[in-house]
CSV table of C-alpha atoms in Angstrom, one decimal:
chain,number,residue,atom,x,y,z
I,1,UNK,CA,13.4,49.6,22.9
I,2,UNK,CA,12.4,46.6,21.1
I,3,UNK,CA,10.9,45.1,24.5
I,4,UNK,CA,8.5,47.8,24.5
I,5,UNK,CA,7.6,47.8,21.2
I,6,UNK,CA,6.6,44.2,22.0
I,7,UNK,CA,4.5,45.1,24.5
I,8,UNK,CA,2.7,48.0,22.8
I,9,UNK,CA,1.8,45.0,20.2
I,10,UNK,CA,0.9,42.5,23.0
I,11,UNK,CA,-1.3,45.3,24.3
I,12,UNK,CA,-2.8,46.4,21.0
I,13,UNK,CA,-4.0,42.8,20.1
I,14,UNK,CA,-5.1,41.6,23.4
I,15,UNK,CA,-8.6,43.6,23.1
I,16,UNK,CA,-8.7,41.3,19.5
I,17,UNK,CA,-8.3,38.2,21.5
I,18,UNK,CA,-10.7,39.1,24.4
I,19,UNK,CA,-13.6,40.2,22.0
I,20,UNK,CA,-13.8,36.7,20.0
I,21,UNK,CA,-16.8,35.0,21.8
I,22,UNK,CA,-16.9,31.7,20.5
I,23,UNK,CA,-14.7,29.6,22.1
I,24,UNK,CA,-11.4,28.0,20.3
I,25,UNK,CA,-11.2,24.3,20.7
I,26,UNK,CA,-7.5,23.2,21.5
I,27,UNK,CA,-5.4,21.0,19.1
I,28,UNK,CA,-8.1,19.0,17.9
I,29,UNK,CA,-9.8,19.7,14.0
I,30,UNK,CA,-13.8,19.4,14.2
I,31,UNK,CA,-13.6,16.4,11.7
I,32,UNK,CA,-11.4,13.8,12.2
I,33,UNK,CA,-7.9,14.6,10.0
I,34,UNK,CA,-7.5,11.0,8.3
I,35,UNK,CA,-3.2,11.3,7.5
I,36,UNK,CA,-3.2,8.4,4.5
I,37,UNK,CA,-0.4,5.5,4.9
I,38,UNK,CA,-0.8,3.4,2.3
I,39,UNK,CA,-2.1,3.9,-1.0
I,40,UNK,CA,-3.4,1.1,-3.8
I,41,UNK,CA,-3.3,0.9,-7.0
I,42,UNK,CA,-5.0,-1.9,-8.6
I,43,UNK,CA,-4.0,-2.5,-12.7
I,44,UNK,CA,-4.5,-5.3,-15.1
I,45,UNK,CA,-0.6,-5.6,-16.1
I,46,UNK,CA,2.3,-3.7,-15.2
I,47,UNK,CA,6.0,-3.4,-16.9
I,48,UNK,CA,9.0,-2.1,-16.2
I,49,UNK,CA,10.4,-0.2,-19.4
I,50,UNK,CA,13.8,0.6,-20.5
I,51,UNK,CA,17.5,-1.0,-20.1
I,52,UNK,CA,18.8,2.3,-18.8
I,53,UNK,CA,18.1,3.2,-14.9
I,54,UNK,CA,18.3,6.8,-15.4
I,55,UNK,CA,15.7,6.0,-17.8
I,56,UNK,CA,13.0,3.3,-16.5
I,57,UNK,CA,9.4,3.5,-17.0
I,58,UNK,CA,6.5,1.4,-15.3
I,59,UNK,CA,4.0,1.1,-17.4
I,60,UNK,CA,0.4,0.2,-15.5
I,61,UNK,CA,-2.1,-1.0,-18.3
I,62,UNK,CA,-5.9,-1.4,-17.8
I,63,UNK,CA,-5.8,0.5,-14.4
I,64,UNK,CA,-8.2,0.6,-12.0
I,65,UNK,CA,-10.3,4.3,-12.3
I,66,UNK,CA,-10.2,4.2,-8.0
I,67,UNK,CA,-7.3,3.8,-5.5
I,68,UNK,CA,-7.6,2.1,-2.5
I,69,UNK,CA,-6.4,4.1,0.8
I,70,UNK,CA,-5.5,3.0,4.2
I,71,UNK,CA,-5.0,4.9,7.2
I,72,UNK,CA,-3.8,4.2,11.0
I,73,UNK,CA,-4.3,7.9,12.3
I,74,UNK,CA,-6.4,8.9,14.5
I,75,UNK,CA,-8.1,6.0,13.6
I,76,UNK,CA,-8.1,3.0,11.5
I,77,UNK,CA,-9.8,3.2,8.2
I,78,UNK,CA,-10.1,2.4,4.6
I,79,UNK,CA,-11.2,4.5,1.8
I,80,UNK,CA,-11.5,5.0,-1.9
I,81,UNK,CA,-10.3,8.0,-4.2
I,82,UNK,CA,-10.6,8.9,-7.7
I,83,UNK,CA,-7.3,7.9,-9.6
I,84,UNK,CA,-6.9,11.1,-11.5
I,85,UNK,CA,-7.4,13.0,-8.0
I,86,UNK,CA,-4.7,10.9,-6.5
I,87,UNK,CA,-2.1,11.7,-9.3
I,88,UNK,CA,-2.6,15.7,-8.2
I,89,UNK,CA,-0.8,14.6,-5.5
I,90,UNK,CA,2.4,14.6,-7.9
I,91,UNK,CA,1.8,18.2,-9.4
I,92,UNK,CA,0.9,19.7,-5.9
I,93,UNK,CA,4.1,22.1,-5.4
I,94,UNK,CA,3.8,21.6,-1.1
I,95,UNK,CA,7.1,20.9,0.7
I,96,UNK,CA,4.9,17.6,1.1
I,97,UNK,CA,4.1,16.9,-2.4
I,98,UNK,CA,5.0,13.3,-4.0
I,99,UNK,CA,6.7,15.9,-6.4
I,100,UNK,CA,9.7,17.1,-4.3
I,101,UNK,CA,9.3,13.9,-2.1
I,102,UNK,CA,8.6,11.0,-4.5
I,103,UNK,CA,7.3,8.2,-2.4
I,104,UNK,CA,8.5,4.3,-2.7
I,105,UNK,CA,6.7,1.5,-3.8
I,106,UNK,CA,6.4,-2.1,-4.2
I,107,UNK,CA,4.6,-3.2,-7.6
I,108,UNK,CA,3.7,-6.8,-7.6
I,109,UNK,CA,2.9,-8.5,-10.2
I,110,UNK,CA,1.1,-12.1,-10.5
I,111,UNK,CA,1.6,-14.8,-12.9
I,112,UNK,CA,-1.1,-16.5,-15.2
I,113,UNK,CA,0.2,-19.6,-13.7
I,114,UNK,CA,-1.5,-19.9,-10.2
I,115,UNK,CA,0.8,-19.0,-7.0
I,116,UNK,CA,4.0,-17.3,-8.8
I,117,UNK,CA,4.5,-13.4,-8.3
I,118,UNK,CA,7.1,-10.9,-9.1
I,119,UNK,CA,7.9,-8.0,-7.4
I,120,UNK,CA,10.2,-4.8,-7.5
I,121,UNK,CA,10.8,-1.6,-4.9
I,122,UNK,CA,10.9,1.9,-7.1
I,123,UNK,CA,10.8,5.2,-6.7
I,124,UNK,CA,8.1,6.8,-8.3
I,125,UNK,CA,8.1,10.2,-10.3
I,126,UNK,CA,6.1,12.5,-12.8
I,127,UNK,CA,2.6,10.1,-13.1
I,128,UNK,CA,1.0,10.2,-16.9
I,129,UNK,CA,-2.7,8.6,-17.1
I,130,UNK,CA,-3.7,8.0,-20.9
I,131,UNK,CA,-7.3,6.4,-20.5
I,132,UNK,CA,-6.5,3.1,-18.6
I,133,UNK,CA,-2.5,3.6,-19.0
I,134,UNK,CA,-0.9,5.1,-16.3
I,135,UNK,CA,3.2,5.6,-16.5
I,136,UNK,CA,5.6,6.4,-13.5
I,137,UNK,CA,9.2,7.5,-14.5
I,138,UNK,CA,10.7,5.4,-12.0
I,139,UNK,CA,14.4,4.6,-10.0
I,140,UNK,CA,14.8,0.4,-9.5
I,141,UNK,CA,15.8,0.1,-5.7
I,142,UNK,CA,15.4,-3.7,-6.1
I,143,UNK,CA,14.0,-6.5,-7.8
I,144,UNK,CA,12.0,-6.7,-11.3
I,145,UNK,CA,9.2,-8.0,-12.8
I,146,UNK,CA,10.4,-10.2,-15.3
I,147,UNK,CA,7.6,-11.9,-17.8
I,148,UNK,CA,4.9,-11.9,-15.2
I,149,UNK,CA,1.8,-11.7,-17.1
I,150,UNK,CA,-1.0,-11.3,-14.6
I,151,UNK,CA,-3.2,-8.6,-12.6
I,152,UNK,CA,-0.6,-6.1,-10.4
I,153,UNK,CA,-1.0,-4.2,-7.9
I,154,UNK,CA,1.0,-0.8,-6.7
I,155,UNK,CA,1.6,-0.2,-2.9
I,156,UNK,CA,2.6,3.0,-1.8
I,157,UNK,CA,3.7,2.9,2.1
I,158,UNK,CA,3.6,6.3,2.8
I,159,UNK,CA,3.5,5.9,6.9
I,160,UNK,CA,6.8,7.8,7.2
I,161,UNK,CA,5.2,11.0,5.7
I,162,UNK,CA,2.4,11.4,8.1
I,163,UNK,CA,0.6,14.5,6.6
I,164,UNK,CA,-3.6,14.8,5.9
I,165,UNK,CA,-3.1,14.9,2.3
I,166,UNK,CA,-5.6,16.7,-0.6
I,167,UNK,CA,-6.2,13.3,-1.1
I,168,UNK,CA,-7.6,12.2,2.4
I,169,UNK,CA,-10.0,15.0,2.0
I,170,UNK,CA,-11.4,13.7,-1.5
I,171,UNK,CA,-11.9,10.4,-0.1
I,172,UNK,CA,-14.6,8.7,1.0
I,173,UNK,CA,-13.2,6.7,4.2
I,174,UNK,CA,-14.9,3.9,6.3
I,175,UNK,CA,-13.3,3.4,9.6
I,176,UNK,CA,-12.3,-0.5,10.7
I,177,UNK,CA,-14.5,-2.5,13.5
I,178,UNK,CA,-13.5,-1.4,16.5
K,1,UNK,CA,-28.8,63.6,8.3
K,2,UNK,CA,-27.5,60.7,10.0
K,3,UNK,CA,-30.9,59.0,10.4
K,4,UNK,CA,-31.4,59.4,6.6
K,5,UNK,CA,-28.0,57.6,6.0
K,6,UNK,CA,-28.7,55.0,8.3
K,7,UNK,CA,-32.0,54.4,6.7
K,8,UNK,CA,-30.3,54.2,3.4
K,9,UNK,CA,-28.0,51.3,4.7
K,10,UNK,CA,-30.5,49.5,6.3
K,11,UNK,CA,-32.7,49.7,2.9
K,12,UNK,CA,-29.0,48.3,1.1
K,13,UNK,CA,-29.3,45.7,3.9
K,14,UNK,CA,-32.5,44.9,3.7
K,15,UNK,CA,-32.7,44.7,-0.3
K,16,UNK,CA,-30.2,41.7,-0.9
K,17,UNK,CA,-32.1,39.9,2.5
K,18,UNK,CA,-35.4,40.3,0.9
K,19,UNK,CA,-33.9,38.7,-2.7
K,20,UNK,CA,-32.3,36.0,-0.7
K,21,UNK,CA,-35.6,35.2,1.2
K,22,UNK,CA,-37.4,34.9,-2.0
K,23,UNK,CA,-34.9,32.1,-3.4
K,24,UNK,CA,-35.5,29.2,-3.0
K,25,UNK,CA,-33.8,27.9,0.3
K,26,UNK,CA,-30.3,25.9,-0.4
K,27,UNK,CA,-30.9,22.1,0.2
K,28,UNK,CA,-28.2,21.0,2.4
K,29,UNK,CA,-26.5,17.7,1.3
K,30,UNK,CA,-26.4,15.2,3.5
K,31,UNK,CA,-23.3,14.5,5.1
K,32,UNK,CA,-21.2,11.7,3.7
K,33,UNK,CA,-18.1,9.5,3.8
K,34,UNK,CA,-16.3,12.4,2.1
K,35,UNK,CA,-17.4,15.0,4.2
K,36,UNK,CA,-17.6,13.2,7.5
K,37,UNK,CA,-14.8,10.3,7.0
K,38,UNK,CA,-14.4,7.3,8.9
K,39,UNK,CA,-17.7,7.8,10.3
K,40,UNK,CA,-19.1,4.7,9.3
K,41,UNK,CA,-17.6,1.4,10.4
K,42,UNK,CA,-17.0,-1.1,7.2
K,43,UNK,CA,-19.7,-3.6,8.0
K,44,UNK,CA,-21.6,-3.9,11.2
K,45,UNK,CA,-19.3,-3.5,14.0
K,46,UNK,CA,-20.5,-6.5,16.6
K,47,UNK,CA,-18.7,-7.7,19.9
K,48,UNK,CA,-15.6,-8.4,17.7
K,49,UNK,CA,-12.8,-7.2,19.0
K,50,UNK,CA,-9.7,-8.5,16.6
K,51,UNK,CA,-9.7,-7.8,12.5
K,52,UNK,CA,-7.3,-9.3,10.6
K,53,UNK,CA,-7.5,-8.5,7.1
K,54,UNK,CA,-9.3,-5.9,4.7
K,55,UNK,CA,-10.3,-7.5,1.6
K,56,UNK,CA,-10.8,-4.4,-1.1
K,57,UNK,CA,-12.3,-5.3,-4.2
K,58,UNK,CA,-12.2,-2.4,-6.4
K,59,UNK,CA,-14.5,-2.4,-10.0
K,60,UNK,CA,-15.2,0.3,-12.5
K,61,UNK,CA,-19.0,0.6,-11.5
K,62,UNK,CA,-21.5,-1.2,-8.9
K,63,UNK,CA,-25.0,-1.6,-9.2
K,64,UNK,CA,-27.7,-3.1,-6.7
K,65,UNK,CA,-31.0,-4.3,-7.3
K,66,UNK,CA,-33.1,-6.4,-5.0
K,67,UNK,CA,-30.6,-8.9,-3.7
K,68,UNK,CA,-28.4,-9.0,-6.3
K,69,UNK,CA,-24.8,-6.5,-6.1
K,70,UNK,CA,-23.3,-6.7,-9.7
K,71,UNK,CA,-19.8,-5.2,-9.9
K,72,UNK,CA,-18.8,-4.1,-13.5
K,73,UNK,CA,-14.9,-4.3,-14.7
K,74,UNK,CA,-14.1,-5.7,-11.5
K,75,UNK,CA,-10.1,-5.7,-11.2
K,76,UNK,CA,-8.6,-9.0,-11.2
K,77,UNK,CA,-6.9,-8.9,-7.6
K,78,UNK,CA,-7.9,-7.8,-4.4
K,79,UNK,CA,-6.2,-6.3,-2.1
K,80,UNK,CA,-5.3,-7.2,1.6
K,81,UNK,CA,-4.5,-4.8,4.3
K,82,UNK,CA,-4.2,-6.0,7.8
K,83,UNK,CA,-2.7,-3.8,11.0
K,84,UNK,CA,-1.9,-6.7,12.9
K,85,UNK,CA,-0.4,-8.7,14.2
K,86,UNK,CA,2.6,-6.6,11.6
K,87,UNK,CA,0.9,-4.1,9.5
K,88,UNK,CA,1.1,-5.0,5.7
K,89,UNK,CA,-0.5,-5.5,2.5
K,90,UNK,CA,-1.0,-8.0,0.0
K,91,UNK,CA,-3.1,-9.1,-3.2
K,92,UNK,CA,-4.9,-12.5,-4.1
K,93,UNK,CA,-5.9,-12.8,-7.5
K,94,UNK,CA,-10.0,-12.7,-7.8
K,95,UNK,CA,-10.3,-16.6,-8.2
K,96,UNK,CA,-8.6,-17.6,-5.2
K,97,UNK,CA,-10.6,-14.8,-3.2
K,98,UNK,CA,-13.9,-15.9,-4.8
K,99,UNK,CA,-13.3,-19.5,-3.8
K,100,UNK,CA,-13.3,-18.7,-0.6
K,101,UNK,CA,-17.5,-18.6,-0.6
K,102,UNK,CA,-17.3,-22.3,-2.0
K,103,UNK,CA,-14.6,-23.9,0.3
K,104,UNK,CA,-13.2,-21.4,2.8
K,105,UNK,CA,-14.5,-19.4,5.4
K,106,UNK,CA,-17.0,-17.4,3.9
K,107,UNK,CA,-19.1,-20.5,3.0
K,108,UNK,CA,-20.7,-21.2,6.3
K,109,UNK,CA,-20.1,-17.2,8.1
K,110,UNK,CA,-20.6,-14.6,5.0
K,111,UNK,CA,-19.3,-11.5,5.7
K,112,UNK,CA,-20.6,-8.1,5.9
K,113,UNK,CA,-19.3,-5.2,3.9
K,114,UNK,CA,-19.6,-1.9,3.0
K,115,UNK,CA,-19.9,-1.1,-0.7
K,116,UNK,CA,-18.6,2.0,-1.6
K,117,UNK,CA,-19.6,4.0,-5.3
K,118,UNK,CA,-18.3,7.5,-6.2
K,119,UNK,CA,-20.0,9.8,-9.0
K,120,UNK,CA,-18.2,10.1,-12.0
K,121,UNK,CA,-16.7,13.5,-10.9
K,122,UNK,CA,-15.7,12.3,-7.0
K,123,UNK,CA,-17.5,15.0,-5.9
K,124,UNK,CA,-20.6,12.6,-4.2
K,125,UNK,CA,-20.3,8.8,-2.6
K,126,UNK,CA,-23.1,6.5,-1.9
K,127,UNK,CA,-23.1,3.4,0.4
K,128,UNK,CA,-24.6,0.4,1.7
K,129,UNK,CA,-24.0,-2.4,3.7
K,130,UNK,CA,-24.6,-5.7,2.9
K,131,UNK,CA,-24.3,-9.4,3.6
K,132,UNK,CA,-21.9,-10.9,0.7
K,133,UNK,CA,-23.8,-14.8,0.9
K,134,UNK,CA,-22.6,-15.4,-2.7
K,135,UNK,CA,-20.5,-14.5,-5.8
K,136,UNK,CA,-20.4,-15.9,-9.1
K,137,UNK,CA,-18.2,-14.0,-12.5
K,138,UNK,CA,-18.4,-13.6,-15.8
K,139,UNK,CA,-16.4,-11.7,-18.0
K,140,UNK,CA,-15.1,-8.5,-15.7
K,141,UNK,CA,-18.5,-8.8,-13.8
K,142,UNK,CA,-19.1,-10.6,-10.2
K,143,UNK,CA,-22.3,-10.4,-9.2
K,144,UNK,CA,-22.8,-11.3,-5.6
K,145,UNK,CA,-26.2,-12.3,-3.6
K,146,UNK,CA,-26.4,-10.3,-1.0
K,147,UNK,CA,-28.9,-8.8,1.7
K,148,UNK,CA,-29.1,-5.2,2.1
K,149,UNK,CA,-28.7,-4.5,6.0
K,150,UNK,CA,-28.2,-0.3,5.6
K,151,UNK,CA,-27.8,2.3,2.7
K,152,UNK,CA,-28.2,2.2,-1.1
K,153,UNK,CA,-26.2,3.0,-3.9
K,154,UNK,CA,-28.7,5.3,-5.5
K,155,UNK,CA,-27.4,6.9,-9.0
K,156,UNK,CA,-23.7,6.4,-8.3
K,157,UNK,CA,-22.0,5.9,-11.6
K,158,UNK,CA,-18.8,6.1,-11.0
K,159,UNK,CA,-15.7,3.8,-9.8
K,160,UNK,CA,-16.7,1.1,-6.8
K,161,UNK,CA,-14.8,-0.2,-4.1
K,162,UNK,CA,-16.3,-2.9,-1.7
K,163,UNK,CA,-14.4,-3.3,1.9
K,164,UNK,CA,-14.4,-6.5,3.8
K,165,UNK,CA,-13.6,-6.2,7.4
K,166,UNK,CA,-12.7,-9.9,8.3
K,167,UNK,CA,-11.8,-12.4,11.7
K,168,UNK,CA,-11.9,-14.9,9.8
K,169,UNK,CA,-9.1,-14.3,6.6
K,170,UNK,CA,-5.8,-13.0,7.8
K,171,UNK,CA,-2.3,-11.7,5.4
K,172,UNK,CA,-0.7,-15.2,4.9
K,173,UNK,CA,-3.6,-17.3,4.2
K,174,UNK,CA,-3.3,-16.8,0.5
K,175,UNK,CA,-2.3,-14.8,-2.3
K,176,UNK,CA,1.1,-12.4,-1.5
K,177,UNK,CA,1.8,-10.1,1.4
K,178,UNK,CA,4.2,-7.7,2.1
K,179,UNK,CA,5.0,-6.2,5.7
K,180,UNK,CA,5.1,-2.6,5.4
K,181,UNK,CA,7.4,0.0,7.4
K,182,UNK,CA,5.9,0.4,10.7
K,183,UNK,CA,3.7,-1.7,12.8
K,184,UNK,CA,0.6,-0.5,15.1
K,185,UNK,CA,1.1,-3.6,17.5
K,186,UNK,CA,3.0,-2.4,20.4
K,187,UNK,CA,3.4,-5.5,22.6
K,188,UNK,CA,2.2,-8.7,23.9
K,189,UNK,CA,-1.3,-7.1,24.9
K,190,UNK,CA,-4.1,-6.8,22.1
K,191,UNK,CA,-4.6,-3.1,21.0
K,192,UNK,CA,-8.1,-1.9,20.2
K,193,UNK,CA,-8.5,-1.4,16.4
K,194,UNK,CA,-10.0,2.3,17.0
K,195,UNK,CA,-7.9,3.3,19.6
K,196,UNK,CA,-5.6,6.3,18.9
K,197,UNK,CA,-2.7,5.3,21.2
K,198,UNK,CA,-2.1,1.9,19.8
K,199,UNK,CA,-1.0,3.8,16.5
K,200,UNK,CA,1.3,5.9,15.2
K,201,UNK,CA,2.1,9.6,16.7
K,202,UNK,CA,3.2,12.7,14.5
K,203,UNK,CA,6.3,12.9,15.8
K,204,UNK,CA,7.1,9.2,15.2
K,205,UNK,CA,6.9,5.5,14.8
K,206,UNK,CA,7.9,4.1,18.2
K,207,UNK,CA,7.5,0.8,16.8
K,208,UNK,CA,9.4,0.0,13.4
K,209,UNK,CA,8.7,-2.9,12.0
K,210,UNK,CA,11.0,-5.6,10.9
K,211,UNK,CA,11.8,-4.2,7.4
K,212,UNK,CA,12.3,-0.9,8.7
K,213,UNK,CA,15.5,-1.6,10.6
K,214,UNK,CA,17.7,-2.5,7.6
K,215,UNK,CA,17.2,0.6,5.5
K,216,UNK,CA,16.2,0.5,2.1
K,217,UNK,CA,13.6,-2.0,1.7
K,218,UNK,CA,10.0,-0.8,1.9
K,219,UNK,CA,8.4,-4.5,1.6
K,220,UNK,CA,9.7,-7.7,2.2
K,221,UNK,CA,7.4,-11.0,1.2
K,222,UNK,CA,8.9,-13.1,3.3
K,223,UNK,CA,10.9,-12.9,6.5
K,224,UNK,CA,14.9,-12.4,6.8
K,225,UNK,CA,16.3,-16.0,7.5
K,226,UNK,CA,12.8,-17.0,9.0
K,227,UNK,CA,12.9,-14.6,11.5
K,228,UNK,CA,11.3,-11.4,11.5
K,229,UNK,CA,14.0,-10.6,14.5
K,230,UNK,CA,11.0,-8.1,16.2
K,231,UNK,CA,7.4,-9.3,17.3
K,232,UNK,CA,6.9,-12.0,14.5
K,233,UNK,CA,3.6,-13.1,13.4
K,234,UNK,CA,1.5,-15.8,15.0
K,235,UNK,CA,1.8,-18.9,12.5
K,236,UNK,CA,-0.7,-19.0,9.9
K,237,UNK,CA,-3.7,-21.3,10.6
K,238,UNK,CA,-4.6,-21.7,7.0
K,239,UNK,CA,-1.3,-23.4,5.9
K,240,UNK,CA,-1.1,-26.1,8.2
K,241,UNK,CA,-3.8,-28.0,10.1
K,242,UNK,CA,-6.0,-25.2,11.4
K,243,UNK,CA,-6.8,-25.0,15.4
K,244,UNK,CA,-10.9,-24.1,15.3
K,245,UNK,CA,-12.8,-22.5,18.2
K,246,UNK,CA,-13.8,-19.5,19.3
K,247,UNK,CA,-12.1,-16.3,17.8
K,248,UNK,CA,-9.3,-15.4,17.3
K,249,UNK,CA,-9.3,-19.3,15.7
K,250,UNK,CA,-10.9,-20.6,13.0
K,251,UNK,CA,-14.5,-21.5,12.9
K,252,UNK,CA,-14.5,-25.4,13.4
K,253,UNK,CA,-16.6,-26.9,10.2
């Protein structure tokens, strides 16, 4: 019984199918689906704040108003994106979204003093942007900052969740010499 | 009966057309590098076939006029991104990358770039590519000589990003690099840069990189007891006494 009533709806929607005139092309999206994997953030300072690890912050003063994004699929290529666009990627609610899946991150931070740098791996949650301050609440993996004084920079390595994100589509991308 | 109804929606048809005819006609935007993405190669794609680093300098604004490119609240580090020979990323602080005009590579070969400026609202890009000959700063400005080879930045007022696409500058010649968690290289051979199959696939990463096979750590500055254990990286040719030649070495000065 089911069988047929499968058949009666294979039947019903085939006419559907055989009417559409302009053909479908297969697998491939007209415009080339840039999938982000690795993001930039470029900041005067950074800090980690707070003693407590349930209860870090990273604090980014003075940050840059663009991010920087790299891609390897389909093809190699660098962009730029709008910081504030970038941080909807944390409010999106997308089985995807840097909400349910926070991503990782190294922030590196340089000293003052030519050729010393400090670096830590977090987890990064819930982005606030206050004019040029932008807090993460974050989770330590390893590493801290220290007193490093100088210009940091965030890297988000987010090759293990391939996905063309909101993001890729604000950007403006330039691809690498080929 | 019928004809008088069909009249009566062709006149509804033909009412809106006739409005819409007297509009003025839509001008279509041009398409650019948010719309069409990765369209345009970051400099002037020549015979090269290797890149070693992306150099991304990032500033709050960018203006050029005549021959001059002045970059306004220019961030204080750029950043490096290279695929190859392990893909990572790193940052050199903006003296170390300026000097590089004065003593390093750039002095003799300057590179080409792209310069990239959004409008305040990301909603429109602009672009040009130039020949970076010079670059002197000043208080959260550079201001670079340059020769305009393509494009303009037109009224873009917004953030800037400028993207070096370089043979010559590679992670590990300066400033601090991190490999990240996959590599594109896949072998002994040399992958094209464009080519889709020397990358990544959706259903995985054939070819972890060294820092992927321990768990936890995304990044890792330097390699585990001096040996990345996986396709390590060709020694770098700025630490100690540089081969020169042809690419992939060093320019001979």
């Amino acid at each position: 019984m089911r069988i047929l009533f499968v058949i009666a709806a294979l039947l019903l929607s085939a006419p559907a199918a055989l009417a559409q005139t302009a053909p479908k092309v297969i697998g491939t999206p007209q415009q080339p689906q840039l999938v982000p994997s690795m993001i930039v953030i470029n900041a005067q300072g950074a800090k980690i704040e707070g003693a407590k690890i349930a209860n870090q912050k990273l604090v980014l003063e003075g940050v840059a108003p663009n991010a920087i994004v790299f891609a390897d699929r389909p093809v190699r290529a660098a962009g730029h994106a709008l910081t504030a666009q970038l941080l909807e990627e944390w409010s999106d609610s997308s089985a995807d979204s840097f909400a349910k899946n926070p991503p990782n991150a190294t922030i590196s931070v340089m000293n003052k003093e030519k050729g010393k740098v400090a670096d830590a791996v977090v987890v990064l949650k819930s982005p606030k942007l206050e004019g040029e301050r932008l807090t993460f609440d974050i989770a330590v993996l390893e590493g801290d900052l220290g007193k490093a004084d100088g210009p940091a920079t965030l890297f988000i390595d987010i090759i293990d969740l391939p996905v063309a994100r909101r993001t890729a589509h604000r950007s403006a991308w330039y691809a690498g010499a080929k | 009966m019928i004809l008088i109804r069909t009249a009566g929606l062709l006149g509804g048809l033909l009412i809106p057309a006739l409005a819409f005819a007297q509009a003025p006609a839509p001008v279509p935007t041009p398409p650019n590098a948010i719309t069409a993405p990765a369209q345009k190669a970051i400099g002037t794609p020549s015979a090269r076939k290797r890149s070693e680093a992306l150099i991304v300098l990032n500033a709050k604004g960018a203006a050029l006029s005549g021959n001059t490119l002045v970059l306004s609240g220019v961030s204080s580090s750029a950043i490096l991104f290279a695929s190859r020979p392990v893909r990572g990323a790193g940052h050199m602080s903006l003296p170390d990358l300026m000097a590089l005009w004065s003593t390093g590579s750039f002095a003799k070969d300057p590179p080409n770039a792209t310069v990239s400026a959004f409008a305040k609202d990301g909603s429109k890009v602009a672009d040009a590519v130039v020949v970076l000959k010079s670059v002197r700063s000043e208080g959260g400005k550079a201001t670079f000589d340059v020769a305009v080879l393509e494009g303009d930045l037109a009224n873009a007022d917004g953030p800037a990003a400028v993207f070096i696409d370089t043979v010559w500058f590679s992670l590990g010649s300066d400033g601090f690099n991190y490999i990240g968690r996959s590599q594109t290289t896949t072998g002994p051979g040399d992958p094209a840069i464009g080519s889709r199959y020397d990358t990544s696939t959706y259903s995985g990463w054939s070819n972890p990189a060294p820092s992927a096979t321990g768990g936890t750590p995304v990044f890792r500055s330097s390699p585990p007891n001096g040996n990345y254990g996986f396709a390590p990286p060709p020694p770098d040719a700025y630490q100690t006494n540089p081969p020169c030649g042809k690419p992939p070495l060093l320019p001979c000065y």
